[in-house]
PDB file of C-alpha atoms in Angstrom:
ATOM      1  CA  MET Z   1     -35.796  -5.245 -51.400  1.00  0.00           C
ATOM      2  CA  ASP Z   2     -35.312  -2.335 -53.848  1.00  0.00           C
ATOM      3  CA  LEU Z   3     -33.946  -2.421 -57.391  1.00  0.00           C
ATOM      4  CA  LEU Z   4     -30.562  -0.934 -56.419  1.00  0.00           C
ATOM      5  CA  SER Z   5     -29.925  -3.754 -54.002  1.00  0.00           C
ATOM      6  CA  LEU Z   6     -30.546  -6.320 -56.747  1.00  0.00           C
ATOM      7  CA  VAL Z   7     -28.105  -4.644 -59.149  1.00  0.00           C
ATOM      8  CA  CYS Z   8     -25.311  -4.251 -56.545  1.00  0.00           C
ATOM      9  CA  PRO Z   9     -25.425  -6.193 -53.284  1.00  0.00           C
ATOM     10  CA  CYS Z  10     -23.155  -3.642 -51.622  1.00  0.00           C
ATOM     11  CA  PHE Z  11     -26.056  -1.179 -51.613  1.00  0.00           C
ATOM     12  CA  LYS Z  12     -28.647  -2.062 -49.026  1.00  0.00           C
ATOM     13  CA  SER Z  13     -31.764  -0.284 -48.047  1.00  0.00           C
ATOM     14  CA  SER Z  14     -31.835   1.642 -44.851  1.00  0.00           C
ATOM     15  CA  SER Z  15     -34.299  -0.850 -43.439  1.00  0.00           C
ATOM     16  CA  SER Z  16     -31.631  -3.584 -43.470  1.00  0.00           C
ATOM     17  CA  ARG Z  17     -29.112  -1.506 -41.524  1.00  0.00           C
ATOM     18  CA  PRO Z  18     -28.820  -2.296 -37.815  1.00  0.00           C
ATOM     19  CA  ASN Z  19     -30.382   0.350 -35.692  1.00  0.00           C
ATOM     20  CA  GLU Z  20     -28.737   1.958 -32.675  1.00  0.00           C
ATOM     21  CA  THR Z  21     -30.189  -0.608 -30.295  1.00  0.00           C
ATOM     22  CA  GLU Z  22     -28.776  -3.494 -32.336  1.00  0.00           C
ATOM     23  CA  LEU Z  23     -25.350  -1.867 -32.465  1.00  0.00           C
ATOM     24  CA  THR Z  24     -25.357  -1.492 -28.725  1.00  0.00           C
ATOM     25  CA  ARG Z  25     -26.113  -5.171 -28.313  1.00  0.00           C
ATOM     26  CA  GLN Z  26     -23.330  -6.161 -30.713  1.00  0.00           C
ATOM     27  CA  MET Z  27     -20.649  -3.959 -29.164  1.00  0.00           C
ATOM     28  CA  PRO Z  28     -19.150  -5.216 -25.871  1.00  0.00           C
ATOM     29  CA  SER Z  29     -19.714  -2.906 -22.977  1.00  0.00           C
ATOM     30  CA  LYS Z  30     -16.469  -1.291 -21.865  1.00  0.00           C
ATOM     31  CA  ALA Z  31     -17.685  -0.905 -18.328  1.00  0.00           C
ATOM     32  CA  GLY Z  32     -18.913  -4.486 -18.243  1.00  0.00           C
ATOM     33  CA  SER Z  33     -15.601  -5.858 -19.469  1.00  0.00           C
ATOM     34  CA  GLN Z  34     -13.778  -3.917 -16.786  1.00  0.00           C
ATOM     35  CA  GLN Z  35     -16.038  -5.074 -14.004  1.00  0.00           C
ATOM     36  CA  GLY Z  36     -15.102  -8.668 -14.623  1.00  0.00           C
ATOM     37  CA  SER Z  37     -11.378  -8.006 -14.369  1.00  0.00           C
ATOM     38  CA  SER Z  38      -9.009  -6.103 -12.137  1.00  0.00           C
ATOM     39  CA  SER Z  39      -8.057  -2.553 -13.074  1.00  0.00           C
ATOM     40  CA  THR Z  40      -4.426  -3.627 -12.708  1.00  0.00           C
ATOM     41  CA  SER Z  41      -2.943  -6.202 -15.052  1.00  0.00           C
ATOM     42  CA  PRO Z  42      -0.993  -9.168 -13.620  1.00  0.00           C
ATOM     43  CA  SER Z  43       2.229  -7.745 -15.039  1.00  0.00           C
ATOM     44  CA  GLU Z  44       1.660  -4.457 -13.199  1.00  0.00           C
ATOM     45  CA  GLN Z  45       0.748  -6.226  -9.987  1.00  0.00           C
ATOM     46  CA  SER Z  46       4.009  -8.192 -10.028  1.00  0.00           C
ATOM     47  CA  LEU Z  47       6.061  -4.998 -10.134  1.00  0.00           C
ATOM     48  CA  PHE Z  48       5.341  -4.398  -6.455  1.00  0.00           C
ATOM     49  CA  TYR Z  49       5.725  -6.955  -3.683  1.00  0.00           C
ATOM     50  CA  ILE Z  50       7.027  -7.381  -0.160  1.00  0.00           C
ATOM     51  CA  CYS Z  51      10.660  -8.313  -0.750  1.00  0.00           C
ATOM     52  CA  LYS Z  52      11.783 -11.487   1.034  1.00  0.00           C
ATOM     53  CA  LYS Z  53      15.442 -10.650   0.482  1.00  0.00           C
ATOM     54  CA  MET Z  54      15.126  -7.396   2.422  1.00  0.00           C
ATOM     55  CA  SER Z  55      12.520  -8.479   4.993  1.00  0.00           C
ATOM     56  CA  ALA Z  56      12.974 -10.271   8.293  1.00  0.00           C
ATOM     57  CA  PRO Z  57      12.832 -14.081   8.079  1.00  0.00           C
ATOM     58  CA  THR Z  58      10.193 -14.009  10.833  1.00  0.00           C
ATOM     59  CA  VAL Z  59       7.518 -12.327   8.720  1.00  0.00           C
ATOM     60  CA  GLN Z  60       5.032 -14.193   6.540  1.00  0.00           C
ATOM     61  CA  ILE Z  61       4.761 -12.713   3.068  1.00  0.00           C
ATOM     62  CA  GLY Z  62       1.964 -13.110   0.546  1.00  0.00           C
ATOM     63  CA  ASN Z  63       2.981 -10.878  -2.380  1.00  0.00           C
ATOM     64  CA  LEU Z  64       1.618  -7.524  -1.103  1.00  0.00           C
ATOM     65  CA  THR Z  65       0.461  -8.816   2.287  1.00  0.00           C
ATOM     66  CA  VAL Z  66       2.600  -9.277   5.392  1.00  0.00           C
ATOM     67  CA  SER Z  67       1.960 -10.738   8.850  1.00  0.00           C
ATOM     68  CA  GLY Z  68       3.964 -12.240  11.696  1.00  0.00           C
ATOM     69  CA  GLU Z  69       6.765 -10.371  13.445  1.00  0.00           C
ATOM     70  CA  GLY Z  70       9.559  -8.117  12.258  1.00  0.00           C
ATOM     71  CA  LEU Z  71      10.486  -5.750   9.462  1.00  0.00           C
ATOM     72  CA  GLY Z  72       9.000  -5.919   5.978  1.00  0.00           C
ATOM     73  CA  LEU Z  73      10.195  -3.872   3.008  1.00  0.00           C
ATOM     74  CA  VAL Z  74       8.589  -3.255  -0.375  1.00  0.00           C
ATOM     75  CA  ASN Z  75      10.861  -3.953  -3.341  1.00  0.00           C
ATOM     76  CA  VAL Z  76      10.615  -0.476  -4.961  1.00  0.00           C
ATOM     77  CA  SER Z  77      12.624   2.516  -3.749  1.00  0.00           C
ATOM     78  CA  ILE Z  78      11.151   6.015  -3.597  1.00  0.00           C
ATOM     79  CA  GLU Z  79      12.657   8.201  -6.296  1.00  0.00           C
ATOM     80  CA  GLN Z  80       9.866  10.664  -7.102  1.00  0.00           C
ATOM     81  CA  ASP Z  81       9.604  14.013  -5.318  1.00  0.00           C
ATOM     82  CA  CYS Z  82       6.275  13.288  -3.637  1.00  0.00           C
ATOM     83  CA  ALA Z  83       4.821   9.808  -3.196  1.00  0.00           C
ATOM     84  CA  TYR Z  84       1.829   8.360  -1.361  1.00  0.00           C
ATOM     85  CA  TRP Z  85       0.795   4.804  -0.517  1.00  0.00           C
ATOM     86  CA  GLU Z  86      -1.420   2.997   1.970  1.00  0.00           C
ATOM     87  CA  TRP Z  87      -1.377  -0.007   4.280  1.00  0.00           C
ATOM     88  CA  HIS Z  88      -4.738  -1.724   4.753  1.00  0.00           C
ATOM     89  CA  VAL Z  89      -5.151  -3.621   8.022  1.00  0.00           C
ATOM     90  CA  GLU Z  90      -7.162  -6.844   8.337  1.00  0.00           C
ATOM     91  CA  SER Z  91      -7.811  -9.270  11.153  1.00  0.00           C
ATOM     92  CA  LEU Z  92      -6.396 -12.789  11.126  1.00  0.00           C
ATOM     93  CA  SER Z  93      -9.016 -14.078  13.545  1.00  0.00           C
ATOM     94  CA  GLN Z  94     -12.509 -13.398  14.790  1.00  0.00           C
ATOM     95  CA  SER Z  95     -11.138 -12.539  18.227  1.00  0.00           C
ATOM     96  CA  SER Z  96      -9.468  -9.417  16.830  1.00  0.00           C
ATOM     97  CA  LEU Z  97     -12.831  -8.211  15.555  1.00  0.00           C
ATOM     98  CA  SER Z  98     -14.452  -8.677  18.953  1.00  0.00           C
ATOM     99  CA  ASN Z  99     -11.527  -6.959  20.664  1.00  0.00           C
ATOM    100  CA  LYS Z 100     -11.939  -3.914  18.456  1.00  0.00           C
ATOM    101  CA  LYS Z 101     -15.540  -3.457  19.501  1.00  0.00           C
ATOM    102  CA  SER Z 102     -14.701  -3.678  23.192  1.00  0.00           C
ATOM    103  CA  PHE Z 103     -11.654  -1.434  23.031  1.00  0.00           C
ATOM    104  CA  GLU Z 104     -12.948   1.408  20.889  1.00  0.00           C
ATOM    105  CA  SER Z 105     -13.675   3.559  23.965  1.00  0.00           C
ATOM    106  CA  SER Z 106     -10.993   2.063  26.218  1.00  0.00           C
ATOM    107  CA  ASP Z 107      -9.065   4.213  28.698  1.00  0.00           C
ATOM    108  CA  ASP Z 108      -6.468   1.502  29.296  1.00  0.00           C
ATOM    109  CA  GLU Z 109      -3.006   3.061  28.948  1.00  0.00           C
ATOM    110  CA  ASP Z 110      -1.572  -0.187  27.564  1.00  0.00           C
ATOM    111  CA  PHE Z 111      -4.059   0.073  24.726  1.00  0.00           C
ATOM    112  CA  PHE Z 112      -2.158   3.118  23.449  1.00  0.00           C
ATOM    113  CA  ASP Z 113       1.319   1.837  24.317  1.00  0.00           C
ATOM    114  CA  THR Z 114       3.736   2.557  21.460  1.00  0.00           C
ATOM    115  CA  ALA Z 115       6.094  -0.203  22.627  1.00  0.00           C
ATOM    116  CA  THR Z 116       3.728  -2.849  21.270  1.00  0.00           C
ATOM    117  CA  ALA Z 117       2.483  -0.833  18.282  1.00  0.00           C
ATOM    118  CA  MET Z 118       3.081  -1.490  14.605  1.00  0.00           C
ATOM    119  CA  LYS Z 119       5.571   0.849  12.968  1.00  0.00           C
ATOM    120  CA  PHE Z 120       5.178   2.432   9.549  1.00  0.00           C
ATOM    121  CA  GLY Z 121       7.399   4.562   7.329  1.00  0.00           C
ATOM    122  CA  VAL Z 122      10.470   3.862   5.233  1.00  0.00           C
ATOM    123  CA  ALA Z 123      13.729   1.991   5.672  1.00  0.00           C
ATOM    124  CA  THR Z 124      17.067   1.730   3.939  1.00  0.00           C
ATOM    125  CA  ARG Z 125      18.035  -1.404   2.039  1.00  0.00           C
ATOM    126  CA  LYS Z 126      18.398  -4.513   4.208  1.00  0.00           C
ATOM    127  CA  ASN Z 127      19.812  -8.010   3.617  1.00  0.00           C
ATOM    128  CA  ARG Z 128      20.223 -11.334   5.392  1.00  0.00           C
ATOM    129  CA  ASP Z 129      23.475 -10.249   7.010  1.00  0.00           C
ATOM    130  CA  PHE Z 130      21.641  -7.409   8.734  1.00  0.00           C
ATOM    131  CA  TYR Z 131      19.105  -9.766  10.283  1.00  0.00           C
ATOM    132  CA  LYS Z 132      21.778 -12.252  11.321  1.00  0.00           C
ATOM    133  CA  ALA Z 133      23.651  -9.485  13.125  1.00  0.00           C
ATOM    134  CA  LEU Z 134      20.419  -8.264  14.658  1.00  0.00           C
ATOM    135  CA  GLY Z 135      19.641 -11.729  15.958  1.00  0.00           C
ATOM    136  CA  SER Z 136      23.110 -12.233  17.430  1.00  0.00           C
ATOM    137  CA  ASN Z 137      22.873  -8.913  19.302  1.00  0.00           C
ATOM    138  CA  GLU Z 138      19.337  -9.311  20.622  1.00  0.00           C
ATOM    139  CA  ASP Z 139      20.678  -9.667  24.197  1.00  0.00           C
ATOM    140  CA  ASP Z 140      22.431  -6.288  24.011  1.00  0.00           C
ATOM    141  CA  ASP Z 141      20.983  -2.957  25.047  1.00  0.00           C
ATOM    142  CA  ALA Z 142      17.962  -2.414  22.775  1.00  0.00           C
ATOM    143  CA  MET Z 143      18.605   1.323  22.690  1.00  0.00           C
ATOM    144  CA  SER Z 144      22.020   0.784  21.050  1.00  0.00           C
ATOM    145  CA  MET Z 145      20.735  -1.552  18.348  1.00  0.00           C
ATOM    146  CA  ASP Z 146      19.810  -0.546  14.813  1.00  0.00           C
ATOM    147  CA  ASP Z 147      16.630  -2.501  14.180  1.00  0.00           C
ATOM    148  CA  GLY Z 148      15.977  -0.786  10.852  1.00  0.00           C
ATOM    149  CA  THR Z 149      13.111   1.401  12.088  1.00  0.00           C
ATOM    150  CA  ALA Z 150      14.930   4.735  12.454  1.00  0.00           C
ATOM    151  CA  LEU Z 151      12.695   6.271   9.761  1.00  0.00           C
ATOM    152  CA  MET Z 152       9.503   4.686  11.045  1.00  0.00           C
ATOM    153  CA  LYS Z 153       6.978   5.646  13.699  1.00  0.00           C
ATOM    154  CA  PRO Z 154       4.730   3.515  15.909  1.00  0.00           C
ATOM    155  CA  ILE Z 155       0.991   3.967  15.512  1.00  0.00           C
ATOM    156  CA  PRO Z 156      -0.802   2.418  18.495  1.00  0.00           C
ATOM    157  CA  ASN Z 157      -4.219   0.808  18.496  1.00  0.00           C
ATOM    158  CA  VAL Z 158      -4.129  -0.187  14.827  1.00  0.00           C
ATOM    159  CA  GLN Z 159      -7.088  -2.484  14.237  1.00  0.00           C
ATOM    160  CA  HIS Z 160      -9.043  -4.359  11.599  1.00  0.00           C
ATOM    161  CA  GLY Z 161     -10.305  -2.009   8.874  1.00  0.00           C
ATOM    162  CA  ASP Z 162      -7.808   0.773   9.561  1.00  0.00           C
ATOM    163  CA  THR Z 163      -5.929   2.517   6.763  1.00  0.00           C
ATOM    164  CA  ILE Z 164      -2.441   3.892   7.331  1.00  0.00           C
ATOM    165  CA  GLY Z 165      -1.413   6.488   4.759  1.00  0.00           C
ATOM    166  CA  ILE Z 166       2.236   7.390   4.177  1.00  0.00           C
ATOM    167  CA  ALA Z 167       3.206  10.544   2.292  1.00  0.00           C
ATOM    168  CA  VAL Z 168       6.874  11.098   1.485  1.00  0.00           C
ATOM    169  CA  GLN Z 169       8.377  14.208  -0.025  1.00  0.00           C
ATOM    170  CA  GLN Z 170      12.019  14.501  -1.054  1.00  0.00           C
ATOM    171  CA  ASP Z 171      12.242  17.998  -2.514  1.00  0.00           C
ATOM    172  CA  ASP Z 172      13.468  21.060  -0.606  1.00  0.00           C
ATOM    173  CA  LEU Z 173      12.367  19.773   2.801  1.00  0.00           C
ATOM    174  CA  PRO Z 174      12.356  15.959   2.979  1.00  0.00           C
ATOM    175  CA  MET Z 175       9.496  14.784   5.177  1.00  0.00           C
ATOM    176  CA  ILE Z 176       7.515  11.662   6.030  1.00  0.00           C
ATOM    177  CA  GLN Z 177       3.874  12.221   6.974  1.00  0.00           C
ATOM    178  CA  PHE Z 178       1.553   9.680   8.574  1.00  0.00           C
ATOM    179  CA  LEU Z 179      -2.234   9.450   8.346  1.00  0.00           C
ATOM    180  CA  LEU Z 180      -4.631   7.188  10.232  1.00  0.00           C
ATOM    181  CA  ASN Z 181      -7.916   6.683   8.379  1.00  0.00           C
ATOM    182  CA  GLY Z 182      -7.349   9.941   6.514  1.00  0.00           C
ATOM    183  CA  GLU Z 183      -6.507  11.987   9.617  1.00  0.00           C
ATOM    184  CA  PRO Z 184      -2.944  13.417   9.623  1.00  0.00           C
ATOM    185  CA  LEU Z 185      -0.769  12.589  12.623  1.00  0.00           C
ATOM    186  CA  HIS Z 186       1.292  15.774  12.629  1.00  0.00           C
ATOM    187  CA  GLU Z 187       2.975  15.038  15.946  1.00  0.00           C
ATOM    188  CA  ILE Z 188       4.887  12.040  14.597  1.00  0.00           C
ATOM    189  CA  ALA Z 189       5.994  13.441  11.230  1.00  0.00           C
ATOM    190  CA  ILE Z 190       9.665  12.862  10.384  1.00  0.00           C
ATOM    191  CA  ASN Z 191      11.688  15.764   9.020  1.00  0.00           C
ATOM    192  CA  ARG Z 192      14.937  15.694   7.092  1.00  0.00           C
ATOM    193  CA  PHE Z 193      16.051  12.251   6.010  1.00  0.00           C
ATOM    194  CA  ARG Z 194      18.585  11.238   3.388  1.00  0.00           C
ATOM    195  CA  GLY Z 195      19.451   8.292   1.223  1.00  0.00           C
ATOM    196  CA  THR Z 196      17.600   5.666  -0.788  1.00  0.00           C
ATOM    197  CA  VAL Z 197      14.601   4.344   1.116  1.00  0.00           C
ATOM    198  CA  PHE Z 198      11.854   1.777   0.628  1.00  0.00           C
ATOM    199  CA  PRO Z 199       8.271   1.630   1.982  1.00  0.00           C
ATOM    200  CA  SER Z 200       8.377  -0.459   5.145  1.00  0.00           C
ATOM    201  CA  ILE Z 201       6.382  -1.836   8.051  1.00  0.00           C
ATOM    202  CA  TYR Z 202       7.345  -3.371  11.390  1.00  0.00           C
ATOM    203  CA  LEU Z 203       4.976  -5.881  12.986  1.00  0.00           C
ATOM    204  CA  GLN Z 204       5.013  -6.828  16.653  1.00  0.00           C
ATOM    205  CA  ALA Z 205       4.849 -10.393  17.897  1.00  0.00           C
ATOM    206  CA  THR Z 206       1.583  -9.663  19.706  1.00  0.00           C
ATOM    207  CA  SER Z 207      -0.180  -8.579  16.518  1.00  0.00           C
ATOM    208  CA  ASP Z 208      -3.043 -10.733  15.253  1.00  0.00           C
ATOM    209  CA  LEU Z 209      -3.314  -8.739  12.048  1.00  0.00           C
ATOM    210  CA  LYS Z 210      -2.181  -8.861   8.458  1.00  0.00           C
ATOM    211  CA  VAL Z 211      -1.367  -5.719   6.510  1.00  0.00           C
ATOM    212  CA  THR Z 212      -1.543  -5.154   2.752  1.00  0.00           C
ATOM    213  CA  PHE Z 213       0.602  -2.677   0.839  1.00  0.00           C
ATOM    214  CA  VAL Z 214      -1.553  -0.628  -1.568  1.00  0.00           C
ATOM    215  CA  TRP Z 215       0.057   1.465  -4.298  1.00  0.00           C
ATOM    216  CA  ASP Z 216      -2.773   1.526  -6.864  1.00  0.00           C
ATOM    217  CA  GLU Z 217      -4.712   4.785  -6.474  1.00  0.00           C
ATOM    218  CA  ASN Z 218      -7.890   3.024  -7.651  1.00  0.00           C
ATOM    219  CA  LYS Z 219      -7.716   0.963  -4.473  1.00  0.00           C
ATOM    220  CA  PHE Z 220      -6.902   3.798  -2.070  1.00  0.00           C
ATOM    221  CA  LYS Z 221      -9.424   4.232   0.724  1.00  0.00           C
ATOM    222  CA  GLU Z 222      -8.309   7.731   1.691  1.00  0.00           C
ATOM    223  CA  MET Z 223      -6.988  10.898   0.079  1.00  0.00           C
ATOM    224  CA  SER Z 224      -3.345  11.947   0.077  1.00  0.00           C
ATOM    225  CA  PRO Z 225      -2.606  15.092   2.112  1.00  0.00           C
ATOM    226  CA  SER Z 226      -2.010  17.135  -1.058  1.00  0.00           C
ATOM    227  CA  VAL Z 227      -2.412  16.886  -4.820  1.00  0.00           C
ATOM    228  CA  ARG Z 228       1.381  16.969  -5.034  1.00  0.00           C
ATOM    229  CA  PHE Z 229       1.546  13.419  -3.716  1.00  0.00           C
ATOM    230  CA  ASN Z 230       1.174  10.860  -6.481  1.00  0.00           C
ATOM    231  CA  PRO Z 231       0.958   7.074  -6.155  1.00  0.00           C
ATOM    232  CA  LEU Z 232       4.303   5.340  -5.843  1.00  0.00           C
ATOM    233  CA  ILE Z 233       5.752   4.475  -9.246  1.00  0.00           C
ATOM    234  CA  VAL Z 234       8.281   1.881 -10.307  1.00  0.00           C
ATOM    235  CA  ALA Z 235      11.695   3.451 -10.749  1.00  0.00           C
ATOM    236  CA  ARG Z 236      15.252   2.243 -11.196  1.00  0.00           C
ATOM    237  CA  GLY Z 237      15.599   1.170  -7.584  1.00  0.00           C
ATOM    238  CA  MET Z 238      13.647  -2.061  -7.989  1.00  0.00           C
ATOM    239  CA  ILE Z 239      14.751  -5.229  -6.171  1.00  0.00           C
TER     240      ILE Z 239
END
């Protein structure tokens, strides 16, 4: 210890100062603290969910995950010019996994039948009265019924591990684009739609899958079709 340190304790020799290695040990690692927690806070996660009030009573809802049969709507309307989100598909049983392996090179026409396919896209606001009316008219001509999927498209052969991307633009030329595992499905794009819409999905009764709505870009598996498309944000139209 030097003389200056004895006279005034606030002065310490350089040998008593922590070196760079010691400072590193004392300071918490930013990356390490993030690895132990989700990149999205609980309050942010609760902003988005599959809305029970707007979804069919026949679907099973687990916050951002939906399964069962019928129409499911996310609680946040699309108000930005260009928005992108994903649906991640998972199997509910081991049999679905084995079926995927055997059907990957199938030529069976039923395998690509759109009548039994999940539908993806957007939908206008729905309520319990809509589903009651839909149930009471289920014996009528199906072609004359509004089942809420007018702004949705079927994507056949959706299986465990698939990612469905939806890109919506509402500027000069409103359009809904669909992507399967990053590949655009140009032939089913929807042009020119109007009104307030919500991200939506329609599950068939034959489906043995659950689907998760993904809005956080850190959890996206694929790229949006253009840099113009940003992740869906919470706006005024929140249910």
